[in-house]
PDB file of N, CA and C in Angstrom:
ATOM      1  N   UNK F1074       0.857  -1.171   0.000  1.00  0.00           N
ATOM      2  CA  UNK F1074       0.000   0.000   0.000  1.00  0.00           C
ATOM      3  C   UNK F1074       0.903   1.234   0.000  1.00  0.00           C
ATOM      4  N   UNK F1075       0.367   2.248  -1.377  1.00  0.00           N
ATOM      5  CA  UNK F1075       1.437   3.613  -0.849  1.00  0.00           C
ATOM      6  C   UNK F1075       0.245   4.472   0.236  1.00  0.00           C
ATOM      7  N   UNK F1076       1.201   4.726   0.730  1.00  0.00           N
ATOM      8  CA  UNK F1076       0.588   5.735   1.914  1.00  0.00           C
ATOM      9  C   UNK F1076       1.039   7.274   1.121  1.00  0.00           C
ATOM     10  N   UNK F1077      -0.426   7.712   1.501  1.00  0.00           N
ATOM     11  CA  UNK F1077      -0.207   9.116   0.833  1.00  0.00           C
ATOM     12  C   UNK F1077       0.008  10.279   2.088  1.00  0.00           C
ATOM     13  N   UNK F1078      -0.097   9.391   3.497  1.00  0.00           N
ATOM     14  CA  UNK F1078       0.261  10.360   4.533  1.00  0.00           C
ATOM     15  C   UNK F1078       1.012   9.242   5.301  1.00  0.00           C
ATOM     16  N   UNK F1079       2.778   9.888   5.912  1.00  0.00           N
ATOM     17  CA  UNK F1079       3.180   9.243   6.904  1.00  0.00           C
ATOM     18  C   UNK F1079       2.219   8.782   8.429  1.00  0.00           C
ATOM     19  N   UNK F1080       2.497   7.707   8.701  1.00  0.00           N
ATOM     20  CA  UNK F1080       2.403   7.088   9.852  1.00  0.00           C
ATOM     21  C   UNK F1080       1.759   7.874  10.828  1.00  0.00           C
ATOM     22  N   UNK F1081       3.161   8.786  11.369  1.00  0.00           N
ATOM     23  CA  UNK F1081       2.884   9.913  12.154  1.00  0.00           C
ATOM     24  C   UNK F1081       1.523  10.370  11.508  1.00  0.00           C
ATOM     25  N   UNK F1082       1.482  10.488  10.609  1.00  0.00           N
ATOM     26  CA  UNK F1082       0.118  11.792  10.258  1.00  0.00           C
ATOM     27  C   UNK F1082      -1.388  11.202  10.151  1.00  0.00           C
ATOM     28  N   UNK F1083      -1.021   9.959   9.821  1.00  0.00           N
ATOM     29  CA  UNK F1083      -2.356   9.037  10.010  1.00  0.00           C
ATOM     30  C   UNK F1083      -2.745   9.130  11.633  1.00  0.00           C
ATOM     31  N   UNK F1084      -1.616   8.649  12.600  1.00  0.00           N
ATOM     32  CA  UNK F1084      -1.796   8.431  13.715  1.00  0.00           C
ATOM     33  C   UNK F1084      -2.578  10.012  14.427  1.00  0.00           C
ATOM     34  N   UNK F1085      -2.158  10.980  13.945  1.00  0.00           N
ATOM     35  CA  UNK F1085      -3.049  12.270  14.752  1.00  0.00           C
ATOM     36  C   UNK F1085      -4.059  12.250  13.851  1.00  0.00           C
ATOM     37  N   UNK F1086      -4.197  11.684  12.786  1.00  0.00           N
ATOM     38  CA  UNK F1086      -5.623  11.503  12.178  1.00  0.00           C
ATOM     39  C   UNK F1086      -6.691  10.815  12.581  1.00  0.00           C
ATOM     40  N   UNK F1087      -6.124   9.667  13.125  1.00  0.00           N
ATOM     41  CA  UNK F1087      -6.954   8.811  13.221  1.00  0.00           C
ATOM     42  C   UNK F1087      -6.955   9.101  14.878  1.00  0.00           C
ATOM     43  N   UNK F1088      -6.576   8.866  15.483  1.00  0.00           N
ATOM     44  CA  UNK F1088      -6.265   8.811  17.102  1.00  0.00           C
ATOM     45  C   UNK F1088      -5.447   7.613  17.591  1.00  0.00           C
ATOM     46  N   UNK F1089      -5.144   6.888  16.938  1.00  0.00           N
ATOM     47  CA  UNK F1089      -4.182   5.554  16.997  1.00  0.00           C
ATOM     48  C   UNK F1089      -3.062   5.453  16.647  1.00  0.00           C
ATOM     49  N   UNK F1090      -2.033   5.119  17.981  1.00  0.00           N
ATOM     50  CA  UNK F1090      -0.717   4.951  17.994  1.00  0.00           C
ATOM     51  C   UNK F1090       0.188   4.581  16.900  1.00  0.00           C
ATOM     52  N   UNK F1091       1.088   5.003  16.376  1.00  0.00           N
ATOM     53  CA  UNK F1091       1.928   4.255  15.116  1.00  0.00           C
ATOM     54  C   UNK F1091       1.891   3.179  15.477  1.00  0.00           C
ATOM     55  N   UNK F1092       2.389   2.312  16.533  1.00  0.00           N
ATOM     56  CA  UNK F1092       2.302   0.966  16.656  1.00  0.00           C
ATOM     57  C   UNK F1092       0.912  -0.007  16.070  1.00  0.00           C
ATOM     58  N   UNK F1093       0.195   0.838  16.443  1.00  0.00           N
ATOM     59  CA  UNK F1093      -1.336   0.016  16.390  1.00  0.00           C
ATOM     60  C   UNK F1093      -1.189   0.115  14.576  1.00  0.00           C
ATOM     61  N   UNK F1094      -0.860   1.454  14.485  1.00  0.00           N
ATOM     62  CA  UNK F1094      -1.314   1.851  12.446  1.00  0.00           C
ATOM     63  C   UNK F1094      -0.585   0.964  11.650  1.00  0.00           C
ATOM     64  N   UNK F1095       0.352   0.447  12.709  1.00  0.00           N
ATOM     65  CA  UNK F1095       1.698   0.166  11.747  1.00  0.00           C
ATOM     66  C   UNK F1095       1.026  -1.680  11.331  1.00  0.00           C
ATOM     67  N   UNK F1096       0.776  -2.175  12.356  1.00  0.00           N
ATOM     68  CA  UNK F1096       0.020  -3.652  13.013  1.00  0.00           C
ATOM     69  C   UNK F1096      -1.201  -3.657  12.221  1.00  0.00           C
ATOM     70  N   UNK F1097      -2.257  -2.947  11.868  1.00  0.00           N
ATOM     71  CA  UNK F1097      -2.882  -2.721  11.090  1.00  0.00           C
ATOM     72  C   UNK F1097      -3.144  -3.086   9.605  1.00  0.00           C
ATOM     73  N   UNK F1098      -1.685  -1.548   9.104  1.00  0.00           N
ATOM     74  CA  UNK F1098      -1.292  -2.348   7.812  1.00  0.00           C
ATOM     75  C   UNK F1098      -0.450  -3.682   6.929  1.00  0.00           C
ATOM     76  N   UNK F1099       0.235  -3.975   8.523  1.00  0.00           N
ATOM     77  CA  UNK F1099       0.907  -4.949   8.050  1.00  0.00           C
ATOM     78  C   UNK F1099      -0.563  -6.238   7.879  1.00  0.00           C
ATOM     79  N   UNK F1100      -1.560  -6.107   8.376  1.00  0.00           N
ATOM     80  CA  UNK F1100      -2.736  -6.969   8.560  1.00  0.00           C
ATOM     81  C   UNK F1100      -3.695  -6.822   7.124  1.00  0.00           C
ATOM     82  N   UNK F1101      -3.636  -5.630   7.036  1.00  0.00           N
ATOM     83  CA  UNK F1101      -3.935  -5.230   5.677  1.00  0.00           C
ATOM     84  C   UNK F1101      -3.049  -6.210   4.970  1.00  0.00           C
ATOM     85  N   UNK F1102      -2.220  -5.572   4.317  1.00  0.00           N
ATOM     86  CA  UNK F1102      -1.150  -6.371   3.636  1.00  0.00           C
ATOM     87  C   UNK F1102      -0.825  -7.496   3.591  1.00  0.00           C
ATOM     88  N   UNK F1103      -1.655  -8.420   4.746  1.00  0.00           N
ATOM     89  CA  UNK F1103      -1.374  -9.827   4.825  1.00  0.00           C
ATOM     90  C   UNK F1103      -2.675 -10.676   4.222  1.00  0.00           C
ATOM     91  N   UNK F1104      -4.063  -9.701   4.423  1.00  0.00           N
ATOM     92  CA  UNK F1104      -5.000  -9.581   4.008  1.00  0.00           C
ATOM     93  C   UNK F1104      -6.009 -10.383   5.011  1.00  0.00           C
ATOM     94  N   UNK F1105      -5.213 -10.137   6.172  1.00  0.00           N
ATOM     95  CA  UNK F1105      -6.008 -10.399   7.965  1.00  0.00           C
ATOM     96  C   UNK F1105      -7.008  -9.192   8.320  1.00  0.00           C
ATOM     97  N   UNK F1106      -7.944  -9.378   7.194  1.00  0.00           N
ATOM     98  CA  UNK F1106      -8.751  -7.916   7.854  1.00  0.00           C
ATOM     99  C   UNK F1106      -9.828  -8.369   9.052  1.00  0.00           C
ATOM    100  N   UNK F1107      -9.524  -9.264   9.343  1.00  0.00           N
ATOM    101  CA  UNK F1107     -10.754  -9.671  10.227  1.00  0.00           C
ATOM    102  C   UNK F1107      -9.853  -9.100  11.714  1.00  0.00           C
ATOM    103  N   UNK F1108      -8.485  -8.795  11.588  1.00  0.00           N
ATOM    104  CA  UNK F1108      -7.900  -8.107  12.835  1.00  0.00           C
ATOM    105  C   UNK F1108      -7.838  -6.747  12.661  1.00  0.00           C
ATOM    106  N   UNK F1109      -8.260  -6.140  11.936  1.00  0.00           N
ATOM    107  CA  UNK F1109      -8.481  -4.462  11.592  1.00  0.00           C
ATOM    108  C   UNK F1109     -10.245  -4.177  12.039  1.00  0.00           C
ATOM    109  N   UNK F1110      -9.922  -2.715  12.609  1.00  0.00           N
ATOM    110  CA  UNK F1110     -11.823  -2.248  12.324  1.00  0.00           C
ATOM    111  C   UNK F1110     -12.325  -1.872  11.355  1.00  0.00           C
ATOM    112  N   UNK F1111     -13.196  -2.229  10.698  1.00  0.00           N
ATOM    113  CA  UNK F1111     -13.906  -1.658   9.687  1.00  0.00           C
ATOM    114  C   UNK F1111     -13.876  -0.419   8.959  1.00  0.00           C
ATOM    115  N   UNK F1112     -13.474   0.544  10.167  1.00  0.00           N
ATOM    116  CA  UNK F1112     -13.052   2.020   9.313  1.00  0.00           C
ATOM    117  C   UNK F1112     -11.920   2.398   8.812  1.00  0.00           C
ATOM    118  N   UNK F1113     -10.834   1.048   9.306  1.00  0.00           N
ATOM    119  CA  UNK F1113      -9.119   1.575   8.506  1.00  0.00           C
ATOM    120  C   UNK F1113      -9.518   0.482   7.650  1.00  0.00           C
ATOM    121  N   UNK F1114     -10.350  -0.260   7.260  1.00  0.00           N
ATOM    122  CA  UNK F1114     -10.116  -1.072   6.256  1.00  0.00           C
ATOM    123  C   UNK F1114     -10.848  -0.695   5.277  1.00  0.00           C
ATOM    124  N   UNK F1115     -11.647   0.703   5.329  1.00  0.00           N
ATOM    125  CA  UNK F1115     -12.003   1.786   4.781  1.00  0.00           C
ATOM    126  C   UNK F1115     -10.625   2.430   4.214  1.00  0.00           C
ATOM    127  N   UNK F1116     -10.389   2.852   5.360  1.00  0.00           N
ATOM    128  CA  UNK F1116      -9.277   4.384   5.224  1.00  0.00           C
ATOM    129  C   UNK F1116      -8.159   3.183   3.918  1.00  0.00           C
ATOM    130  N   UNK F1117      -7.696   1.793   4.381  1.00  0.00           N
ATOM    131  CA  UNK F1117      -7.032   1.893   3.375  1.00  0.00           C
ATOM    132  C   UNK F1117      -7.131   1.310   1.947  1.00  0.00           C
ATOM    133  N   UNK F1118      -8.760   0.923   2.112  1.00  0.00           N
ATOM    134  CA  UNK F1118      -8.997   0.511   0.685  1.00  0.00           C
ATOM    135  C   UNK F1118      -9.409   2.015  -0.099  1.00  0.00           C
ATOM    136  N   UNK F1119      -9.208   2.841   0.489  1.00  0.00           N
ATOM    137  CA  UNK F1119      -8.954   4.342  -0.486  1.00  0.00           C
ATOM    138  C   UNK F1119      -7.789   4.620  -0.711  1.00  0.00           C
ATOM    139  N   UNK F1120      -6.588   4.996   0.405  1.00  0.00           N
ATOM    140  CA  UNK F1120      -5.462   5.087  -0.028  1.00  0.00           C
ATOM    141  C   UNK F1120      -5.102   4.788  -0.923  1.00  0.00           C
ATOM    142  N   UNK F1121      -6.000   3.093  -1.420  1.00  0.00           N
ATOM    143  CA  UNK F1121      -4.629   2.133  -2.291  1.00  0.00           C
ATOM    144  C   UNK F1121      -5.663   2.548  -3.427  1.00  0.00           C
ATOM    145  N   UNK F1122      -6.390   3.197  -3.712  1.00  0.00           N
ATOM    146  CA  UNK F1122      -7.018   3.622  -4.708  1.00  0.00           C
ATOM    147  C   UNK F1122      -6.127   4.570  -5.612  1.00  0.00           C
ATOM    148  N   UNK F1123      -6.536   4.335  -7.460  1.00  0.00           N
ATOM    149  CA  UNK F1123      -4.672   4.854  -7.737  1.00  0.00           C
ATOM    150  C   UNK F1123      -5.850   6.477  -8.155  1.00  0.00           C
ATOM    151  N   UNK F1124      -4.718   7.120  -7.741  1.00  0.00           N
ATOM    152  CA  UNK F1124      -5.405   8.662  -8.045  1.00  0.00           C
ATOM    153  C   UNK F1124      -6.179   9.410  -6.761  1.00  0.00           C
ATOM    154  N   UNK F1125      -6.068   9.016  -5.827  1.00  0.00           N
ATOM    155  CA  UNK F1125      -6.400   9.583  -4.798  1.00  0.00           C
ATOM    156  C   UNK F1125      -5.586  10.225  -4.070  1.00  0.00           C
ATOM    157  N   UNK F1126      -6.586  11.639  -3.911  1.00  0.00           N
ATOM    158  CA  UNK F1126      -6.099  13.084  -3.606  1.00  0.00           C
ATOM    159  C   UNK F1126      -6.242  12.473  -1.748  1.00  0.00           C
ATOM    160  N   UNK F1127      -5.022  13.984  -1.149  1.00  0.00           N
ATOM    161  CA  UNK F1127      -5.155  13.455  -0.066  1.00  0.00           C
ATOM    162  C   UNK F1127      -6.051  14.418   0.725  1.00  0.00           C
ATOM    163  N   UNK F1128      -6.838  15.050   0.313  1.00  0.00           N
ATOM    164  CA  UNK F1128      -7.957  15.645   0.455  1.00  0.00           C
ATOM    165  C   UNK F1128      -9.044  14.920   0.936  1.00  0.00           C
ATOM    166  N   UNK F1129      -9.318  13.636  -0.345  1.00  0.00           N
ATOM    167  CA  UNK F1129      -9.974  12.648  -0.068  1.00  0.00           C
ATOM    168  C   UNK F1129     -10.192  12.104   1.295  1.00  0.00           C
ATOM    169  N   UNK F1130      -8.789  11.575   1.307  1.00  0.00           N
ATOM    170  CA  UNK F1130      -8.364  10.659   2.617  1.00  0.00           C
ATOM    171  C   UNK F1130      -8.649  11.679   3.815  1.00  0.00           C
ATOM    172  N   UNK F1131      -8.133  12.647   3.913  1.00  0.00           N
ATOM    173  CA  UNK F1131      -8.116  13.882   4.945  1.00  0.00           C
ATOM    174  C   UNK F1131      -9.558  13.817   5.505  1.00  0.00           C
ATOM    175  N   UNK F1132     -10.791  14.035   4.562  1.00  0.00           N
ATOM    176  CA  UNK F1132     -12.079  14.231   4.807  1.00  0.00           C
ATOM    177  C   UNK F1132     -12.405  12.828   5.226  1.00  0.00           C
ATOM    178  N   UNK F1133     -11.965  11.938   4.687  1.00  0.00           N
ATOM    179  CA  UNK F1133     -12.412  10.374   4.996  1.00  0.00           C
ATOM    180  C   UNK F1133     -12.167  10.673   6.692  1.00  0.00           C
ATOM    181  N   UNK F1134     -10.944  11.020   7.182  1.00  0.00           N
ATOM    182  CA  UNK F1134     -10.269  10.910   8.465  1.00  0.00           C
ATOM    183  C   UNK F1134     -11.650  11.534   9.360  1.00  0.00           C
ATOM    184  N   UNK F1135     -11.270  12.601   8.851  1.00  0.00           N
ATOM    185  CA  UNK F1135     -12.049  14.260   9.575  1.00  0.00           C
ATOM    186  C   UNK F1135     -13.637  13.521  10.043  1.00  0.00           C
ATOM    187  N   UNK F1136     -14.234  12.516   9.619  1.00  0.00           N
ATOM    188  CA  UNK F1136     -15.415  12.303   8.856  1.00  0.00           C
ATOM    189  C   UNK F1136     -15.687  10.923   9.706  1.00  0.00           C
ATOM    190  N   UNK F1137     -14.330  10.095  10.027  1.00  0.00           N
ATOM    191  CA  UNK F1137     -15.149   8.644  11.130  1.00  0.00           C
ATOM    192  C   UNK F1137     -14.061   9.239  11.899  1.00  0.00           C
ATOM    193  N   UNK F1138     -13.115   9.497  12.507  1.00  0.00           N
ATOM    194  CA  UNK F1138     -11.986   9.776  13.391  1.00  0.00           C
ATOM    195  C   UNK F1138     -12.578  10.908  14.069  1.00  0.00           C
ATOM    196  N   UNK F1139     -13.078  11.944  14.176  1.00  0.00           N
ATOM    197  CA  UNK F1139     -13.409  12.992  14.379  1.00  0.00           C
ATOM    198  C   UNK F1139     -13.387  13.240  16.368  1.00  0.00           C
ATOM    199  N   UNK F1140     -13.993  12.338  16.380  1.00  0.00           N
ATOM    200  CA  UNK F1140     -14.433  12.181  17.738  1.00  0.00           C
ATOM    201  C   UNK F1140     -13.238  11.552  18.739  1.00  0.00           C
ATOM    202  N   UNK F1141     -12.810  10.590  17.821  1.00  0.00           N
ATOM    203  CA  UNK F1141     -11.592  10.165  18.725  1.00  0.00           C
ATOM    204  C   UNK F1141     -10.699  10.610  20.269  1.00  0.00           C
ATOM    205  N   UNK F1142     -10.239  11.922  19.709  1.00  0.00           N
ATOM    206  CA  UNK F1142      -9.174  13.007  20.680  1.00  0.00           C
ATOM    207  C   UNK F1142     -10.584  13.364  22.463  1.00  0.00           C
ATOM    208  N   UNK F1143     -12.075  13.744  21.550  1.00  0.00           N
ATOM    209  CA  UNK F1143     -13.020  13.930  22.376  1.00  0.00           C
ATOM    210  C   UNK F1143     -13.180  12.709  23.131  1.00  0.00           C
ATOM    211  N   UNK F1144     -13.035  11.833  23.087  1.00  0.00           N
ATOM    212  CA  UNK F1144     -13.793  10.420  23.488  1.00  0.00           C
ATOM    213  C   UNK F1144     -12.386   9.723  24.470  1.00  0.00           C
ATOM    214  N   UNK F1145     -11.221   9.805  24.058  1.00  0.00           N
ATOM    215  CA  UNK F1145     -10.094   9.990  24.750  1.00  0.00           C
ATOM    216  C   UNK F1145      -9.900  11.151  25.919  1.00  0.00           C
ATOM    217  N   UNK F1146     -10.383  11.951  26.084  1.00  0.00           N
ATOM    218  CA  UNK F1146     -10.424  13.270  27.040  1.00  0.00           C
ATOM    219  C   UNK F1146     -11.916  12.583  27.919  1.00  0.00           C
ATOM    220  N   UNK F1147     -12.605  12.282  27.576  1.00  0.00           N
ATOM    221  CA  UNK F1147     -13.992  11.873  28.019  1.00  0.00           C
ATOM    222  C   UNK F1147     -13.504  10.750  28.810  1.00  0.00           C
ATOM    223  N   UNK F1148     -13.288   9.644  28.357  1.00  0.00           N
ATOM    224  CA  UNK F1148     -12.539   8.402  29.377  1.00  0.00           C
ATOM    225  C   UNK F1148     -11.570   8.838  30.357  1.00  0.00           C
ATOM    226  N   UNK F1149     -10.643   9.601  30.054  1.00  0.00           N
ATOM    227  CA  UNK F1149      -9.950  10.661  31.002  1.00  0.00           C
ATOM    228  C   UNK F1149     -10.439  11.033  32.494  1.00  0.00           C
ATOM    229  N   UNK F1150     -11.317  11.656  32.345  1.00  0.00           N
ATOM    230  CA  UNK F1150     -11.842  12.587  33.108  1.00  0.00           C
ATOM    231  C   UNK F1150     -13.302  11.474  33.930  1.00  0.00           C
ATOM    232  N   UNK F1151     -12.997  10.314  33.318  1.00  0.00           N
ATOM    233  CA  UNK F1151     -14.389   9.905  33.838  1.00  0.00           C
ATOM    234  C   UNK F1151     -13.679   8.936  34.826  1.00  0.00           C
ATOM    235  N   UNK F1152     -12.214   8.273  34.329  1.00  0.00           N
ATOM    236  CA  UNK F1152     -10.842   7.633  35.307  1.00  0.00           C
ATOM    237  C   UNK F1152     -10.785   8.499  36.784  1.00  0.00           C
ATOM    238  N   UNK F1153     -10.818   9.693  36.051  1.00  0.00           N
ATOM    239  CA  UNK F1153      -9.764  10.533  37.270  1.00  0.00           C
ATOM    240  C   UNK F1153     -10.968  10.972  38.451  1.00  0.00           C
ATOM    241  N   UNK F1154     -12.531  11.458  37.808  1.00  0.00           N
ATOM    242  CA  UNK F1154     -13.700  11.059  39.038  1.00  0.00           C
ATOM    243  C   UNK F1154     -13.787   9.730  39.602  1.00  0.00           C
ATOM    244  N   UNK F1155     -13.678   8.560  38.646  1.00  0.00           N
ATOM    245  CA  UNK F1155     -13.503   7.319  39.543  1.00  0.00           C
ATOM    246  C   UNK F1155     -12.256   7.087  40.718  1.00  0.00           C
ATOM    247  N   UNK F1156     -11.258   7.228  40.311  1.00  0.00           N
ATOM    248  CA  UNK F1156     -10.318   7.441  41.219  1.00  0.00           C
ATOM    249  C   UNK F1156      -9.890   8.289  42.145  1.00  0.00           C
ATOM    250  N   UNK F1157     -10.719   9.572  42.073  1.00  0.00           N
ATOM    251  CA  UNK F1157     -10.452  10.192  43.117  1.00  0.00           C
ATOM    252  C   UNK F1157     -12.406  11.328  43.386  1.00  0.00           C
ATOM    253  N   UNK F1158     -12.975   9.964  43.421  1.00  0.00           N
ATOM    254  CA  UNK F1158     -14.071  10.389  44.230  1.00  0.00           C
ATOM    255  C   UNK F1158     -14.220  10.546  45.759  1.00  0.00           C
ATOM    256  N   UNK F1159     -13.609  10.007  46.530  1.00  0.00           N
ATOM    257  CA  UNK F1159     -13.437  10.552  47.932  1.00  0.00           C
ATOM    258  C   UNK F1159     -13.193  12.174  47.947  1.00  0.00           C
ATOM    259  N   UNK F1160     -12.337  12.715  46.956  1.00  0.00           N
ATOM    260  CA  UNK F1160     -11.910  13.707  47.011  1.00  0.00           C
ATOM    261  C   UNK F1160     -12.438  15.312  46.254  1.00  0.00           C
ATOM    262  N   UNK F1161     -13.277  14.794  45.502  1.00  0.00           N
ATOM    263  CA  UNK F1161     -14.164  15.515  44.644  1.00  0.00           C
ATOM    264  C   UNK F1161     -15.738  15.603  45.305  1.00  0.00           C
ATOM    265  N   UNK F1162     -16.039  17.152  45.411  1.00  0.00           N
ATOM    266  CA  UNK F1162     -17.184  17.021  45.526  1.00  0.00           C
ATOM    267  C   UNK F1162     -18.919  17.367  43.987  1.00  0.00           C
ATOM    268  N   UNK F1163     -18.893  15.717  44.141  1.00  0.00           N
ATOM    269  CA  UNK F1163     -19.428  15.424  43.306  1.00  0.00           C
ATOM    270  C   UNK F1163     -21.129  16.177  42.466  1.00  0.00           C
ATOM    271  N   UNK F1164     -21.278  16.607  43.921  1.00  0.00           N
ATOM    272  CA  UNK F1164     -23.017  17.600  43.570  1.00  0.00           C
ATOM    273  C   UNK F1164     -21.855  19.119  42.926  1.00  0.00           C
ATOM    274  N   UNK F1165     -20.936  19.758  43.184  1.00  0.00           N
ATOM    275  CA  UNK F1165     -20.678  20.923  42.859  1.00  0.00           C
ATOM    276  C   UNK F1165     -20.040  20.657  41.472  1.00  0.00           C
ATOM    277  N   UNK F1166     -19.490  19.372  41.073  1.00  0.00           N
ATOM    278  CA  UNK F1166     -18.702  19.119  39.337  1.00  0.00           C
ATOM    279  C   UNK F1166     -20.150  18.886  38.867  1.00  0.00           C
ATOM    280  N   UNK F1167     -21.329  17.972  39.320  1.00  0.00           N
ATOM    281  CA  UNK F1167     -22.213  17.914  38.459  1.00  0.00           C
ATOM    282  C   UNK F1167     -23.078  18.826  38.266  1.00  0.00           C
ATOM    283  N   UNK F1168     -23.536  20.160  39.331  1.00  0.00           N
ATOM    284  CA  UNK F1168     -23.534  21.314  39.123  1.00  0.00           C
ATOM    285  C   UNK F1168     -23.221  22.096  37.739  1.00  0.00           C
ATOM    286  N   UNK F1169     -21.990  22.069  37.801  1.00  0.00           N
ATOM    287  CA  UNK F1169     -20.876  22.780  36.832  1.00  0.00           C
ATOM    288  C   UNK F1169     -21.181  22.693  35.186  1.00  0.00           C
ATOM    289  N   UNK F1170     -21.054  20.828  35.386  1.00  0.00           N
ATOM    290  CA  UNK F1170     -21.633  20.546  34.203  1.00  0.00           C
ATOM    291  C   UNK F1170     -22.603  21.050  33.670  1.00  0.00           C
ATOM    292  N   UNK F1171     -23.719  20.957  34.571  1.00  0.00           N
ATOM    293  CA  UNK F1171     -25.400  21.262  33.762  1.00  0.00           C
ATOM    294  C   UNK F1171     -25.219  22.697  33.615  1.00  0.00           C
ATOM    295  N   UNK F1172     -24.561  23.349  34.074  1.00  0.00           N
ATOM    296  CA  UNK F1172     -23.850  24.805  34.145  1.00  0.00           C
ATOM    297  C   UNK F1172     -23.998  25.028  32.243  1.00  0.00           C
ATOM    298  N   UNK F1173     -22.767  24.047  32.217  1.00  0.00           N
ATOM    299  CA  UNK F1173     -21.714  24.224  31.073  1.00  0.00           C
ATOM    300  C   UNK F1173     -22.743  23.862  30.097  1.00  0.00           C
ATOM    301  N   UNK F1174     -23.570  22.815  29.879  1.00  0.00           N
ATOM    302  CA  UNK F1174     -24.506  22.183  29.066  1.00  0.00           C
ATOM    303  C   UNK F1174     -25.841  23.423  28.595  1.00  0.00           C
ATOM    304  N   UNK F1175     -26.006  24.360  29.927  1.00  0.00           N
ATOM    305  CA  UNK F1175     -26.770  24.789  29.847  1.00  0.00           C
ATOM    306  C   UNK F1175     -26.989  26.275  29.436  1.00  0.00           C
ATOM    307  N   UNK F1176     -25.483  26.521  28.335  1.00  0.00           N
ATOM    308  CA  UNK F1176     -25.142  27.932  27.568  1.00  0.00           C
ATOM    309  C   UNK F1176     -25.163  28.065  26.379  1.00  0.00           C
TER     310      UNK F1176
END
């Protein structure tokens, strides 16, 4: 497969580690798609499409990846109330929230 974006650039595209992207395509390439998700086996049955702009791919990203970075910050923050709920008071963050929800 040519890659029309390095590794690195897939990986802040997508939200997944070079390691994982890299494991991926080599799965691709082996033609183990049953160990890939459905949306890089998207992302790279376009890549390998001949004539594709990386515009294409970019919007492909922008378009199932999108959420990723959000959904990573979200698990975050939902760890760090689990782990330090003794210490948080929980009526004044959920307060806050409906605060924040509610502008």
């Amino acid at each position: 497969m040519n890659l029309l974006f390095s590794i690195t650039e897939l990986s802040t595209m997508t939200g997944k580690t070079r390691p994982t992207l890299y494991k991926y395509v080599n799965a691709y390439e082996a033609g183990s798609l049953d160990e890939i998700p459905f949306s890089f086996i998207q992302l790279f049955n376009l890549i390998s499409k001949p004539n594709v702009k990386r515009k294409e791919v970019a919007d492909y990203c922008d378009a199932n990846f999108k959420s990723v970075d959000e959904d990573i910050k979200i698990t975050e923050i939902i760890s760090l109330i689990k782990n330090n709920k003794s210490k948080i008071d929980l009526d004044n963050l959920k307060k806050h929230i409906e605060e924040e929800i509610s502008k």
